[in-house]
Amino acid sequence: MQIQINDIQHNRDFRSDTVTKPTAGMMAAMLAAPVGDSVFGEDPTVLELESRVAKLCNKEAALFCASSTMGNQLAIRAHLHSPPESILCHAKSHIFQYESGGASLLSQAMMLPVAPANSINLTASDVEKNLILDNSFCHKAPTKLVALENTFSGAVMPLEDMQQIAALAHGYGIPVHLDGSRLWNASAATGISIAEYVKDMDSVNLCLSKGMGCPVGALLVGSAAFIDKARHFRKVFGGGWRQAGILAAAGLYAIDHIWPTMKHSHGQARRLADGMTQMGFSLVLPVETNMVLLDMDAEHKSACEKLIDALKAEGVTLGLVYEGSLRLVVHHQIDDACIDLVLTTAKKLGLSSN
């Protein structure tokens, strides 16, 4: 049977950067990938991907996982040792709100959600005020892990804040994990290398399906000893791969070919945000990478709903209402014509909060 590869270049779906489909180049790389049994450590393409990402992070080792949720939950399980324990994190972080309570189920850990004083990212002050250190009367679960997220809903966490939080946590002997699912975007937006961002992190998760165009996959990165422990738990979680090089090849392709396109996507998101705010829409968060969150409060809800319906008729998918906001996520398969269509459709509707 002859396999035909159709090149998917455009995708009018703004719900997430996970909705992309593999390009012809990515599919060709996957089909050509040399493979072996990865559980035995014999898949050369998986080994190449793990080695390359570990070097990008300037860390000792990396572990190829099925998803970022798996990577984050493996990190929690490998870091924690003696429950009861707590994990301090952003109150709206993925690790707290969107991983099905995994920390409590898989690691017997309590999540300690903290709302940032600046409403965007955690700072060392936020963390210091909420760490559980004194457990002399055994009423509380001591904080044994701090979990950060960069980017958060498209907003870049400042490197200085990450460094200060790490210094604070390490002073108490507490490790820091970074959910860097979209750290690729932060690096592309700021010019700060992945290695610099994660220098003070004890572990980091990097996603391959969010914005990187891969059908599946994430990398958990850290010390060799940490990754050895995480690999053991990955097997327990049912995440042992066999001929996974087919999927790892997509990751290698994405690093070379999709990651470099992110600056353009960020520019599209900025143009979209500027156009919508000029028409009276309000932004929930600053637009620094590939996400635009439009406020759907009482004043703006009707306008957003009309826009969703009008664009659906044009073959454009919005429709993801995210914590009281309409989330538009730009990715490498959104072309400039699609951005134009969103803006012109909004203008034709006369949408304005004024």
Tab-separated table of C-alpha atoms in Angstrom:
chain	number	residue	atom	x	y	z
A	1	MET	CA	0.000	0.000	0.000
A	2	GLN	CA	1.354	3.387	-0.968
A	3	ILE	CA	1.126	6.066	1.699
A	4	GLN	CA	0.141	9.520	0.505
A	5	ILE	CA	1.186	12.483	2.657
A	6	ASN	CA	-0.991	15.568	2.371
A	7	ASP	CA	0.671	18.787	3.446
A	8	ILE	CA	-1.404	20.645	6.021
A	9	GLN	CA	-0.373	24.291	5.877
A	10	HIS	CA	-3.388	26.204	7.166
A	11	ASN	CA	-5.752	25.544	10.046
A	12	ARG	CA	-8.444	28.043	11.029
A	13	ASP	CA	-8.819	26.857	14.606
A	14	PHE	CA	-7.973	29.291	17.432
A	15	ARG	CA	-9.068	27.101	20.358
A	16	SER	CA	-5.535	25.970	21.186
A	17	ASP	CA	-2.067	25.452	19.746
A	18	THR	CA	-2.660	21.716	20.248
A	19	VAL	CA	-5.051	21.534	17.271
A	20	THR	CA	-2.301	21.656	14.641
A	21	LYS	CA	-1.784	18.709	12.325
A	22	PRO	CA	1.599	17.269	11.320
A	23	THR	CA	3.021	18.877	8.198
A	24	ALA	CA	4.307	16.842	5.257
A	25	GLY	CA	7.872	17.461	6.417
A	26	MET	CA	7.102	16.230	9.913
A	27	MET	CA	5.300	13.146	8.589
A	28	ALA	CA	8.229	12.340	6.308
A	29	ALA	CA	10.630	12.591	9.239
A	30	MET	CA	8.420	10.284	11.299
A	31	LEU	CA	8.228	7.678	8.544
A	32	ALA	CA	11.993	7.747	8.028
A	33	ALA	CA	12.906	7.501	11.723
A	34	PRO	CA	15.126	4.588	12.807
A	35	VAL	CA	13.496	2.828	15.746
A	36	GLY	CA	14.155	0.248	18.432
A	37	ASP	CA	12.687	-0.828	21.752
A	38	SER	CA	12.783	2.283	23.921
A	39	VAL	CA	12.016	0.410	27.158
A	40	PHE	CA	15.304	-1.418	26.571
A	41	GLY	CA	16.947	1.941	25.802
A	42	GLU	CA	17.461	0.913	22.187
A	43	ASP	CA	15.450	3.444	20.177
A	44	PRO	CA	18.066	5.712	18.541
A	45	THR	CA	15.614	8.475	17.675
A	46	VAL	CA	14.235	8.667	21.211
A	47	LEU	CA	17.784	8.752	22.560
A	48	GLU	CA	18.677	11.533	20.115
A	49	LEU	CA	15.664	13.626	21.143
A	50	GLU	CA	16.336	13.143	24.856
A	51	SER	CA	19.992	14.020	24.437
A	52	ARG	CA	19.266	17.088	22.348
A	53	VAL	CA	16.696	18.520	24.745
A	54	ALA	CA	18.907	17.811	27.758
A	55	LYS	CA	21.661	19.802	26.045
A	56	LEU	CA	19.232	22.623	25.202
A	57	CYS	CA	18.492	22.831	28.921
A	58	ASN	CA	22.109	22.291	29.973
A	59	LYS	CA	20.901	19.466	32.213
A	60	GLU	CA	22.200	15.926	32.601
A	61	ALA	CA	19.264	13.934	31.226
A	62	ALA	CA	15.779	14.003	29.701
A	63	LEU	CA	12.857	11.594	29.516
A	64	PHE	CA	10.445	11.363	26.580
A	65	CYS	CA	6.866	11.231	27.881
A	66	ALA	CA	3.435	10.916	26.305
A	67	SER	CA	2.235	14.329	27.482
A	68	SER	CA	3.032	17.334	29.627
A	69	THR	CA	0.537	16.140	32.217
A	70	MET	CA	2.541	12.934	32.478
A	71	GLY	CA	5.800	14.900	32.645
A	72	ASN	CA	4.522	17.162	35.408
A	73	GLN	CA	3.054	14.299	37.426
A	74	LEU	CA	6.247	12.259	37.072
A	75	ALA	CA	8.215	15.251	38.331
A	76	ILE	CA	5.980	15.562	41.384
A	77	ARG	CA	6.220	11.862	42.124
A	78	ALA	CA	9.998	11.787	41.733
A	79	HIS	CA	10.565	14.882	43.895
A	80	LEU	CA	8.342	13.887	46.818
A	81	HIS	CA	9.249	11.144	49.247
A	82	SER	CA	7.394	11.207	52.568
A	83	PRO	CA	3.739	12.234	52.660
A	84	PRO	CA	1.999	14.266	53.938
A	85	GLU	CA	3.560	16.973	51.780
A	86	SER	CA	2.358	20.049	49.890
A	87	ILE	CA	3.173	21.614	46.525
A	88	LEU	CA	3.035	25.410	46.269
A	89	CYS	CA	1.826	26.594	42.859
A	90	HIS	CA	-0.002	29.340	40.960
A	91	ALA	CA	-3.736	29.234	41.757
A	92	LYS	CA	-4.584	29.057	38.051
A	93	SER	CA	-1.730	26.809	36.978
A	94	HIS	CA	-2.220	23.817	34.717
A	95	ILE	CA	-0.667	21.536	37.317
A	96	PHE	CA	-3.377	22.535	39.822
A	97	GLN	CA	-6.498	23.066	37.724
A	98	TYR	CA	-6.133	20.900	34.633
A	99	GLU	CA	-4.388	17.656	35.553
A	100	SER	CA	-7.352	15.823	37.088
A	101	GLY	CA	-6.120	16.043	40.656
A	102	GLY	CA	-3.114	13.939	39.730
A	103	ALA	CA	-0.896	15.109	42.578
A	104	SER	CA	-3.325	13.901	45.232
A	105	LEU	CA	-4.111	10.659	43.430
A	106	LEU	CA	-0.620	9.649	42.326
A	107	SER	CA	1.669	11.297	44.897
A	108	GLN	CA	-0.522	11.699	47.996
A	109	ALA	CA	0.336	15.391	47.936
A	110	MET	CA	-1.741	18.455	48.786
A	111	MET	CA	-1.765	21.340	46.332
A	112	LEU	CA	-1.218	24.769	47.881
A	113	PRO	CA	-2.587	27.236	45.300
A	114	VAL	CA	-1.439	30.850	45.593
A	115	ALA	CA	-3.050	33.789	43.801
A	116	PRO	CA	-0.280	36.160	42.605
A	117	ALA	CA	-0.445	39.672	44.061
A	118	ASN	CA	0.176	41.074	40.569
A	119	SER	CA	-2.600	38.867	39.087
A	120	ILE	CA	-0.226	37.370	36.518
A	121	ASN	CA	2.841	35.544	37.827
A	122	LEU	CA	4.100	34.387	41.202
A	123	THR	CA	6.896	36.350	42.856
A	124	ALA	CA	9.264	35.425	45.667
A	125	SER	CA	7.095	37.493	48.019
A	126	ASP	CA	4.014	35.441	47.102
A	127	VAL	CA	5.899	32.221	47.695
A	128	GLU	CA	7.517	33.279	50.956
A	129	LYS	CA	4.185	34.308	52.470
A	130	ASN	CA	2.617	30.933	51.699
A	131	LEU	CA	5.314	28.316	52.285
A	132	ILE	CA	4.398	25.802	54.985
A	133	LEU	CA	7.582	25.313	56.990
A	134	ASP	CA	6.556	24.997	60.649
A	135	ASN	CA	4.828	21.690	61.349
A	136	SER	CA	5.591	21.383	65.053
A	137	PHE	CA	2.012	20.424	65.944
A	138	CYS	CA	1.506	18.169	62.899
A	139	HIS	CA	-1.512	20.148	61.672
A	140	LYS	CA	-0.171	20.919	58.213
A	141	ALA	CA	1.500	19.338	55.204
A	142	PRO	CA	4.985	20.882	54.849
A	143	THR	CA	5.832	22.409	51.478
A	144	LYS	CA	8.298	20.088	49.746
A	145	LEU	CA	8.005	21.343	46.149
A	146	VAL	CA	7.404	24.674	44.418
A	147	ALA	CA	5.898	24.448	40.925
A	148	LEU	CA	6.133	27.369	38.470
A	149	GLU	CA	4.655	27.830	34.993
A	150	ASN	CA	6.127	29.724	32.033
A	151	THR	CA	4.366	30.891	29.984
A	152	PHE	CA	1.112	31.363	31.907
A	153	SER	CA	-1.795	31.869	29.492
A	154	GLY	CA	0.684	33.433	27.084
A	155	ALA	CA	2.239	35.804	29.621
A	156	VAL	CA	5.995	35.399	30.110
A	157	MET	CA	7.214	34.875	33.663
A	158	PRO	CA	10.192	37.191	34.197
A	159	LEU	CA	13.492	35.359	34.580
A	160	GLU	CA	14.346	37.454	37.639
A	161	ASP	CA	11.229	36.215	39.439
A	162	MET	CA	12.104	32.618	38.615
A	163	GLN	CA	15.623	33.106	39.944
A	164	GLN	CA	14.439	34.762	43.152
A	165	ILE	CA	11.844	32.057	43.839
A	166	ALA	CA	14.426	29.327	43.232
A	167	ALA	CA	16.907	30.978	45.596
A	168	LEU	CA	14.223	31.285	48.272
A	169	ALA	CA	13.019	27.690	47.918
A	170	HIS	CA	16.517	26.239	47.772
A	171	GLY	CA	17.369	28.127	50.953
A	172	TYR	CA	14.809	25.938	52.685
A	173	GLY	CA	15.925	22.797	50.849
A	174	ILE	CA	12.819	22.806	48.623
A	175	PRO	CA	13.215	21.859	44.924
A	176	VAL	CA	11.549	23.833	42.137
A	177	HIS	CA	9.805	22.294	39.135
A	178	LEU	CA	8.959	24.328	36.039
A	179	ASP	CA	5.991	23.480	33.875
A	180	GLY	CA	7.591	24.901	30.751
A	181	SER	CA	5.055	23.461	28.349
A	182	ARG	CA	5.250	26.701	26.375
A	183	LEU	CA	8.745	27.752	27.416
A	184	TRP	CA	9.586	27.521	23.710
A	185	ASN	CA	7.352	30.584	23.273
A	186	ALA	CA	8.948	32.467	26.162
A	187	SER	CA	12.409	31.884	24.721
A	188	ALA	CA	11.328	32.922	21.219
A	189	ALA	CA	9.684	36.093	22.564
A	190	THR	CA	12.498	37.261	24.828
A	191	GLY	CA	15.614	35.862	23.197
A	192	ILE	CA	16.556	34.247	26.517
A	193	SER	CA	17.813	30.715	25.955
A	194	ILE	CA	16.011	27.676	27.299
A	195	ALA	CA	19.162	26.871	29.297
A	196	GLU	CA	19.150	30.281	30.992
A	197	TYR	CA	15.481	29.993	31.879
A	198	VAL	CA	15.921	26.591	33.539
A	199	LYS	CA	19.358	27.125	35.068
A	200	ASP	CA	17.994	27.349	38.623
A	201	MET	CA	15.167	24.838	38.151
A	202	ASP	CA	15.539	21.319	39.534
A	203	SER	CA	13.308	19.910	36.814
A	204	VAL	CA	11.428	21.182	33.785
A	205	ASN	CA	8.727	19.874	31.487
A	206	LEU	CA	8.755	20.927	27.821
A	207	CYS	CA	5.752	20.125	25.626
A	208	LEU	CA	5.948	19.072	21.977
A	209	SER	CA	2.225	19.240	21.151
A	210	LYS	CA	1.569	22.798	22.380
A	211	GLY	CA	2.726	25.176	19.690
A	212	MET	CA	5.383	22.784	18.380
A	213	GLY	CA	3.062	20.964	15.988
A	214	CYS	CA	3.702	17.418	17.165
A	215	PRO	CA	0.889	14.899	17.531
A	216	VAL	CA	2.077	13.796	20.968
A	217	GLY	CA	4.920	14.097	23.452
A	218	ALA	CA	6.797	16.053	26.103
A	219	LEU	CA	10.246	15.982	27.700
A	220	LEU	CA	10.947	15.912	31.428
A	221	VAL	CA	14.452	17.210	32.118
A	222	GLY	CA	16.691	17.189	35.197
A	223	SER	CA	19.654	15.476	36.829
A	224	ALA	CA	20.580	11.938	35.826
A	225	ALA	CA	19.480	10.559	39.196
A	226	PHE	CA	16.162	12.409	39.021
A	227	ILE	CA	15.436	11.164	35.507
A	228	ASP	CA	16.322	7.588	36.492
A	229	LYS	CA	13.692	7.792	39.231
A	230	ALA	CA	11.161	9.405	36.903
A	231	ARG	CA	11.786	6.687	34.308
A	232	HIS	CA	10.912	4.068	36.906
A	233	PHE	CA	7.671	5.858	37.746
A	234	ARG	CA	6.901	6.330	34.044
A	235	LYS	CA	6.866	2.552	33.754
A	236	VAL	CA	4.566	2.335	36.790
A	237	PHE	CA	2.248	4.900	35.179
A	238	GLY	CA	2.062	2.747	32.037
A	239	GLY	CA	4.179	5.140	30.007
A	240	GLY	CA	6.930	2.850	28.773
A	241	TRP	CA	7.470	3.312	25.024
A	242	ARG	CA	8.487	0.647	22.552
A	243	GLN	CA	9.219	1.863	18.990
A	244	ALA	CA	8.618	5.464	19.972
A	245	GLY	CA	11.172	6.894	17.575
A	246	ILE	CA	8.347	7.530	15.111
A	247	LEU	CA	6.989	10.082	17.591
A	248	ALA	CA	10.367	11.357	18.774
A	249	ALA	CA	11.241	12.214	15.161
A	250	ALA	CA	8.361	14.683	15.148
A	251	GLY	CA	9.938	16.409	18.141
A	252	LEU	CA	13.319	16.694	16.463
A	253	TYR	CA	11.657	18.106	13.359
A	254	ALA	CA	9.680	20.612	15.448
A	255	ILE	CA	12.781	21.986	17.152
A	256	ASP	CA	14.375	22.664	13.763
A	257	HIS	CA	11.354	23.787	11.756
A	258	ILE	CA	8.396	24.824	13.956
A	259	TRP	CA	10.074	26.546	16.894
A	260	PRO	CA	11.690	29.168	14.592
A	261	THR	CA	8.204	30.213	13.354
A	262	MET	CA	6.975	31.278	16.800
A	263	LYS	CA	8.074	34.905	16.510
A	264	HIS	CA	5.785	35.284	13.515
A	265	SER	CA	2.891	33.744	15.459
A	266	HIS	CA	3.555	36.162	18.311
A	267	GLY	CA	3.386	39.072	15.889
A	268	GLN	CA	0.057	37.786	14.570
A	269	ALA	CA	-1.309	37.550	18.126
A	270	ARG	CA	-0.182	41.111	18.836
A	271	ARG	CA	-1.859	42.374	15.645
A	272	LEU	CA	-5.034	40.523	16.584
A	273	ALA	CA	-4.985	41.957	20.107
A	274	ASP	CA	-4.350	45.510	18.880
A	275	GLY	CA	-7.200	45.292	16.386
A	276	MET	CA	-9.676	43.905	18.899
A	277	THR	CA	-8.843	46.452	21.588
A	278	GLN	CA	-9.276	49.253	19.056
A	279	MET	CA	-12.825	47.951	18.563
A	280	GLY	CA	-13.560	48.122	22.267
A	281	PHE	CA	-12.705	44.625	23.451
A	282	SER	CA	-10.710	44.259	26.669
A	283	LEU	CA	-7.714	42.000	27.309
A	284	VAL	CA	-7.529	39.837	30.415
A	285	LEU	CA	-3.728	39.467	30.279
A	286	PRO	CA	-0.910	41.178	28.371
A	287	VAL	CA	-0.266	39.621	24.970
A	288	GLU	CA	3.406	38.626	25.026
A	289	THR	CA	3.441	35.407	23.008
A	290	ASN	CA	0.719	33.538	21.116
A	291	MET	CA	-2.425	33.948	23.259
A	292	VAL	CA	-5.136	36.589	23.255
A	293	LEU	CA	-7.670	36.433	26.101
A	294	LEU	CA	-10.697	38.661	25.549
A	295	ASP	CA	-12.793	39.596	28.561
A	296	MET	CA	-16.282	38.053	28.504
A	297	ASP	CA	-17.733	40.017	31.406
A	298	ALA	CA	-21.308	41.298	31.226
A	299	GLU	CA	-20.228	44.244	29.063
A	300	HIS	CA	-18.420	42.154	26.449
A	301	LYS	CA	-20.127	38.728	26.522
A	302	SER	CA	-22.717	39.413	23.827
A	303	ALA	CA	-20.125	40.841	21.418
A	304	CYS	CA	-17.859	37.816	21.893
A	305	GLU	CA	-20.724	35.382	21.308
A	306	LYS	CA	-21.731	37.174	18.105
A	307	LEU	CA	-18.133	37.007	16.898
A	308	ILE	CA	-17.927	33.269	17.606
A	309	ASP	CA	-21.087	32.617	15.581
A	310	ALA	CA	-20.093	34.877	12.670
A	311	LEU	CA	-16.654	33.322	12.341
A	312	LYS	CA	-18.083	29.799	12.566
A	313	ALA	CA	-19.999	30.596	9.378
A	314	GLU	CA	-16.648	31.531	7.789
A	315	GLY	CA	-15.041	28.235	8.823
A	316	VAL	CA	-13.080	29.758	11.702
A	317	THR	CA	-13.264	28.072	15.102
A	318	LEU	CA	-13.061	30.102	18.306
A	319	GLY	CA	-15.449	28.993	20.984
A	320	LEU	CA	-13.159	28.176	23.917
A	321	VAL	CA	-14.414	30.164	26.865
A	322	TYR	CA	-11.590	30.024	29.402
A	323	GLU	CA	-12.369	31.201	32.938
A	324	GLY	CA	-14.603	34.032	31.843
A	325	SER	CA	-12.574	34.944	28.785
A	326	LEU	CA	-12.586	34.069	25.107
A	327	ARG	CA	-9.194	32.519	24.371
A	328	LEU	CA	-7.653	32.842	20.914
A	329	VAL	CA	-4.426	30.932	20.438
A	330	VAL	CA	-2.243	31.573	17.395
A	331	HIS	CA	-0.058	28.791	16.002
A	332	HIS	CA	2.062	28.089	12.945
A	333	GLN	CA	-0.935	26.958	10.857
A	334	ILE	CA	-2.849	30.215	11.330
A	335	ASP	CA	-2.015	32.392	8.337
A	336	ASP	CA	-2.157	36.187	8.030
A	337	ALA	CA	-5.351	35.961	5.968
A	338	CYS	CA	-7.088	34.270	8.882
A	339	ILE	CA	-6.064	37.077	11.245
A	340	ASP	CA	-7.437	39.555	8.698
A	341	LEU	CA	-10.699	37.617	8.516
A	342	VAL	CA	-11.219	37.740	12.281
A	343	LEU	CA	-10.614	41.476	12.378
A	344	THR	CA	-12.730	42.324	9.335
A	345	THR	CA	-15.588	40.139	10.590
A	346	ALA	CA	-15.535	41.893	13.954
A	347	LYS	CA	-15.500	45.262	12.221
A	348	LYS	CA	-18.446	44.337	9.931
A	349	LEU	CA	-20.466	43.323	12.976
A	350	GLY	CA	-19.780	46.729	14.480
A	351	LEU	CA	-18.649	45.072	17.668
A	352	SER	CA	-17.680	47.558	20.297
A	353	SER	CA	-18.039	47.981	24.014
A	354	ASN	CA	-18.327	51.743	23.615
